[in-house]
PDB file of C-alpha atoms in Angstrom:
ATOM      1  CA  MET A  16     -18.090   6.188 -11.739  1.00  0.00           C
ATOM      2  CA  ASP A  17     -15.584   6.724  -8.895  1.00  0.00           C
ATOM      3  CA  ASP A  18     -14.254   3.903  -6.988  1.00  0.00           C
ATOM      4  CA  TYR A  19     -15.738   3.120  -3.506  1.00  0.00           C
ATOM      5  CA  ILE A  20     -13.574   2.946  -0.536  1.00  0.00           C
ATOM      6  CA  LEU A  21     -14.300  -0.244   1.260  1.00  0.00           C
ATOM      7  CA  VAL A  22     -14.053  -0.337   5.003  1.00  0.00           C
ATOM      8  CA  SER A  23     -14.310  -2.920   7.809  1.00  0.00           C
ATOM      9  CA  ALA A  24     -14.961  -0.841  11.004  1.00  0.00           C
ATOM     10  CA  PRO A  25     -15.397  -3.010  14.106  1.00  0.00           C
ATOM     11  CA  ASN A  26     -13.883  -0.694  16.564  1.00  0.00           C
ATOM     12  CA  VAL A  27     -13.697   2.899  17.503  1.00  0.00           C
ATOM     13  CA  GLN A  28     -10.950   3.764  14.998  1.00  0.00           C
ATOM     14  CA  GLY A  29     -13.051   2.331  12.146  1.00  0.00           C
ATOM     15  CA  GLU A  30     -16.186   4.192  13.358  1.00  0.00           C
ATOM     16  CA  ASP A  31     -14.273   7.444  13.330  1.00  0.00           C
ATOM     17  CA  PHE A  32     -12.897   6.668   9.760  1.00  0.00           C
ATOM     18  CA  ILE A  33     -16.565   6.130   8.579  1.00  0.00           C
ATOM     19  CA  LYS A  34     -17.551   9.387  10.257  1.00  0.00           C
ATOM     20  CA  GLN A  35     -14.756  11.327   8.489  1.00  0.00           C
ATOM     21  CA  LEU A  36     -15.786   9.803   4.892  1.00  0.00           C
ATOM     22  CA  LEU A  37     -19.431  10.692   5.684  1.00  0.00           C
ATOM     23  CA  ARG A  38     -18.430  14.302   6.627  1.00  0.00           C
ATOM     24  CA  ARG A  39     -16.422  14.599   3.420  1.00  0.00           C
ATOM     25  CA  HIS A  40     -19.009  12.883   1.194  1.00  0.00           C
ATOM     26  CA  ILE A  41     -16.488  10.346  -0.045  1.00  0.00           C
ATOM     27  CA  PRO A  42     -18.119   7.291  -1.537  1.00  0.00           C
ATOM     28  CA  PHE A  43     -17.511   4.221   0.382  1.00  0.00           C
ATOM     29  CA  ALA A  44     -19.163   0.839   1.356  1.00  0.00           C
ATOM     30  CA  ALA A  45     -18.731  -1.064   4.703  1.00  0.00           C
ATOM     31  CA  ILE A  46     -18.071  -4.785   4.895  1.00  0.00           C
ATOM     32  CA  VAL A  47     -19.645  -6.793   7.591  1.00  0.00           C
ATOM     33  CA  ASN A  48     -20.068 -10.372   8.547  1.00  0.00           C
ATOM     34  CA  ASN A  49     -22.820 -10.456  11.082  1.00  0.00           C
ATOM     35  CA  LYS A  50     -26.166  -8.835  11.947  1.00  0.00           C
ATOM     36  CA  THR A  51     -24.755  -6.744  14.903  1.00  0.00           C
ATOM     37  CA  GLU A  52     -22.129  -5.117  12.708  1.00  0.00           C
ATOM     38  CA  TYR A  53     -24.807  -4.528   9.985  1.00  0.00           C
ATOM     39  CA  GLU A  54     -26.930  -2.630  12.580  1.00  0.00           C
ATOM     40  CA  ARG A  55     -24.005  -0.643  13.817  1.00  0.00           C
ATOM     41  CA  MET A  56     -23.288   0.536  10.384  1.00  0.00           C
ATOM     42  CA  LEU A  57     -26.930   1.463   9.811  1.00  0.00           C
ATOM     43  CA  GLU A  58     -26.681   3.461  13.115  1.00  0.00           C
ATOM     44  CA  LEU A  59     -23.690   5.293  11.823  1.00  0.00           C
ATOM     45  CA  GLY A  60     -25.453   6.261   8.670  1.00  0.00           C
ATOM     46  CA  VAL A  61     -23.779   3.835   6.247  1.00  0.00           C
ATOM     47  CA  SER A  62     -25.988   3.618   3.133  1.00  0.00           C
ATOM     48  CA  THR A  63     -23.834   0.947   1.241  1.00  0.00           C
ATOM     49  CA  ILE A  64     -23.248  -2.258   3.268  1.00  0.00           C
ATOM     50  CA  ILE A  65     -21.658  -5.523   1.894  1.00  0.00           C
ATOM     51  CA  VAL A  66     -22.627  -8.499   3.941  1.00  0.00           C
ATOM     52  CA  ILE A  67     -20.236 -11.446   3.624  1.00  0.00           C
ATOM     53  CA  ASN A  68     -20.432 -14.917   5.121  1.00  0.00           C
ATOM     54  CA  THR A  69     -16.743 -15.302   5.893  1.00  0.00           C
ATOM     55  CA  THR A  70     -17.195 -19.135   6.318  1.00  0.00           C
ATOM     56  CA  ASP A  71     -18.845 -19.756   2.852  1.00  0.00           C
ATOM     57  CA  GLU A  72     -16.361 -19.223   0.019  1.00  0.00           C
ATOM     58  CA  ALA A  73     -19.056 -19.540  -2.658  1.00  0.00           C
ATOM     59  CA  SER A  74     -20.614 -16.398  -1.318  1.00  0.00           C
ATOM     60  CA  TRP A  75     -17.336 -14.151  -1.776  1.00  0.00           C
ATOM     61  CA  ARG A  76     -18.441 -12.759  -5.094  1.00  0.00           C
ATOM     62  CA  VAL A  77     -17.155  -9.517  -6.428  1.00  0.00           C
ATOM     63  CA  PRO A  78     -19.602  -6.640  -5.486  1.00  0.00           C
ATOM     64  CA  GLU A  79     -21.188  -4.657  -8.318  1.00  0.00           C
ATOM     65  CA  LEU A  80     -19.685  -1.483  -6.912  1.00  0.00           C
ATOM     66  CA  PRO A  81     -16.262  -0.495  -8.162  1.00  0.00           C
ATOM     67  CA  ILE A  82     -13.983  -1.122  -5.304  1.00  0.00           C
ATOM     68  CA  GLY A  83     -10.983   0.994  -4.816  1.00  0.00           C
ATOM     69  CA  ARG A  84      -8.843   1.187  -1.819  1.00  0.00           C
ATOM     70  CA  ILE A  85      -9.639  -0.969   1.315  1.00  0.00           C
ATOM     71  CA  PHE A  86      -9.287  -0.117   4.825  1.00  0.00           C
ATOM     72  CA  LEU A  87      -9.517  -2.910   7.412  1.00  0.00           C
ATOM     73  CA  PHE A  88      -9.587  -1.931  11.023  1.00  0.00           C
ATOM     74  CA  GLU A  89      -8.362  -4.958  13.114  1.00  0.00           C
ATOM     75  CA  ARG A  90     -10.599  -6.423  15.767  1.00  0.00           C
ATOM     76  CA  SER A  91      -9.100  -9.915  15.392  1.00  0.00           C
ATOM     77  CA  LEU A  92      -6.237 -11.428  13.478  1.00  0.00           C
ATOM     78  CA  ASN A  93      -8.450 -14.164  11.956  1.00  0.00           C
ATOM     79  CA  LEU A  94     -11.161 -11.928  10.760  1.00  0.00           C
ATOM     80  CA  CYS A  95      -8.710  -9.442   9.344  1.00  0.00           C
ATOM     81  CA  CYS A  96      -6.866 -12.114   7.355  1.00  0.00           C
ATOM     82  CA  ARG A  97     -10.148 -13.498   6.083  1.00  0.00           C
ATOM     83  CA  TYR A  98     -11.298 -10.084   4.827  1.00  0.00           C
ATOM     84  CA  ILE A  99      -7.894  -9.603   3.044  1.00  0.00           C
ATOM     85  CA  GLN A 100      -8.334 -13.156   1.508  1.00  0.00           C
ATOM     86  CA  ILE A 101     -11.917 -12.129   0.347  1.00  0.00           C
ATOM     87  CA  CYS A 102     -11.271  -8.648  -0.799  1.00  0.00           C
ATOM     88  CA  ARG A 103      -7.819  -8.956  -2.515  1.00  0.00           C
ATOM     89  CA  SER A 104      -9.383  -9.975  -5.703  1.00  0.00           C
ATOM     90  CA  TRP A 105     -11.980  -7.050  -5.638  1.00  0.00           C
ATOM     91  CA  THR A 106      -9.350  -4.310  -6.345  1.00  0.00           C
ATOM     92  CA  SER A 107      -5.875  -3.688  -7.796  1.00  0.00           C
ATOM     93  CA  LYS A 108      -5.581  -0.716  -5.463  1.00  0.00           C
ATOM     94  CA  SER A 109      -4.165  -0.966  -1.892  1.00  0.00           C
ATOM     95  CA  ILE A 110      -5.380  -2.688   1.179  1.00  0.00           C
ATOM     96  CA  CYS A 111      -4.399  -1.060   4.332  1.00  0.00           C
ATOM     97  CA  VAL A 112      -4.730  -2.690   7.709  1.00  0.00           C
ATOM     98  CA  VAL A 113      -4.958  -0.345  10.810  1.00  0.00           C
ATOM     99  CA  THR A 114      -4.110  -2.127  14.064  1.00  0.00           C
ATOM    100  CA  ASP A 115      -3.217  -1.191  17.590  1.00  0.00           C
ATOM    101  CA  SER A 116      -2.147  -4.792  18.393  1.00  0.00           C
ATOM    102  CA  ALA A 117       1.328  -6.378  18.256  1.00  0.00           C
ATOM    103  CA  ASN A 118       0.147  -8.947  15.574  1.00  0.00           C
ATOM    104  CA  PRO A 119       3.090  -9.273  13.049  1.00  0.00           C
ATOM    105  CA  ARG A 120       2.625  -7.115  10.039  1.00  0.00           C
ATOM    106  CA  LEU A 121       4.335  -9.803   7.846  1.00  0.00           C
ATOM    107  CA  ILE A 122       1.173 -12.011   8.279  1.00  0.00           C
ATOM    108  CA  TYR A 123      -1.062  -9.243   6.859  1.00  0.00           C
ATOM    109  CA  LYS A 124       1.473  -8.454   4.134  1.00  0.00           C
ATOM    110  CA  GLY A 125       1.779 -12.210   3.213  1.00  0.00           C
ATOM    111  CA  MET A 126      -2.039 -12.297   2.822  1.00  0.00           C
ATOM    112  CA  GLY A 127      -2.012  -9.333   0.352  1.00  0.00           C
ATOM    113  CA  ALA A 128      -2.059  -6.159   2.413  1.00  0.00           C
ATOM    114  CA  ASN A 129      -0.140  -3.327   1.010  1.00  0.00           C
ATOM    115  CA  TYR A 130       0.192  -1.320   4.293  1.00  0.00           C
ATOM    116  CA  VAL A 131      -0.032  -2.045   7.944  1.00  0.00           C
ATOM    117  CA  ILE A 132      -0.439   0.915  10.150  1.00  0.00           C
ATOM    118  CA  HIS A 133       0.065   0.593  13.868  1.00  0.00           C
ATOM    119  CA  SER A 134      -2.053   3.284  15.670  1.00  0.00           C
ATOM    120  CA  SER A 135      -3.942   3.454  18.868  1.00  0.00           C
ATOM    121  CA  HIS A 136      -5.381   6.985  18.246  1.00  0.00           C
ATOM    122  CA  ALA A 137      -9.130   7.218  17.575  1.00  0.00           C
ATOM    123  CA  ASP A 138      -8.576  10.113  14.994  1.00  0.00           C
ATOM    124  CA  THR A 139      -8.164   8.618  11.626  1.00  0.00           C
ATOM    125  CA  SER A 140      -8.198  11.750   9.527  1.00  0.00           C
ATOM    126  CA  PHE A 141      -4.594  11.221   8.456  1.00  0.00           C
ATOM    127  CA  LEU A 142      -5.835   8.110   6.537  1.00  0.00           C
ATOM    128  CA  ILE A 143      -8.241  10.236   4.423  1.00  0.00           C
ATOM    129  CA  ILE A 144      -5.675  12.982   3.797  1.00  0.00           C
ATOM    130  CA  ASN A 145      -3.272  10.234   2.468  1.00  0.00           C
ATOM    131  CA  ASP A 146      -6.077   8.655   0.554  1.00  0.00           C
ATOM    132  CA  LEU A 147      -7.036  11.859  -1.267  1.00  0.00           C
ATOM    133  CA  MET A 148      -3.410  12.568  -2.120  1.00  0.00           C
ATOM    134  CA  ALA A 149      -2.990   9.222  -3.424  1.00  0.00           C
ATOM    135  CA  SER A 150      -6.181   9.542  -5.580  1.00  0.00           C
ATOM    136  CA  GLN A 151      -4.908  12.819  -6.944  1.00  0.00           C
ATOM    137  CA  ASP A 152      -1.566  11.218  -7.807  1.00  0.00           C
ATOM    138  CA  ASN A 153      -3.393   8.651  -9.819  1.00  0.00           C
ATOM    139  CA  ARG A 154      -5.283  11.049 -12.056  1.00  0.00           C
TER     140      ARG A 154
END
């Protein structure tokens, strides 16, 4: 079974990324921490959603899905750091944080992110091209 890309998509960039994955039929799951985000993911057509209580460490169990690369689109520094903390043990593959803020990349790197991409563009297709190239290199 192929690994699933895991995506936190709390903003326009993240939504675009999900739409790109859906169009290309790339297996992925969304991670959310509240009902509003859950409903947004359903509206986008996401079929696999992992709901996490970010304040209850006992609920941070590894999903039954094989998790590969992780893409976290930043809405807040605290939530992004928490997702890195939760998800780092779920995969040996890379975690990529996409941000348009000036938050220091070293914070995310120190938490376990492999890449921090600063981008204010809504088009995220470059991430999928890079992801496909990386997955082909690993075969």
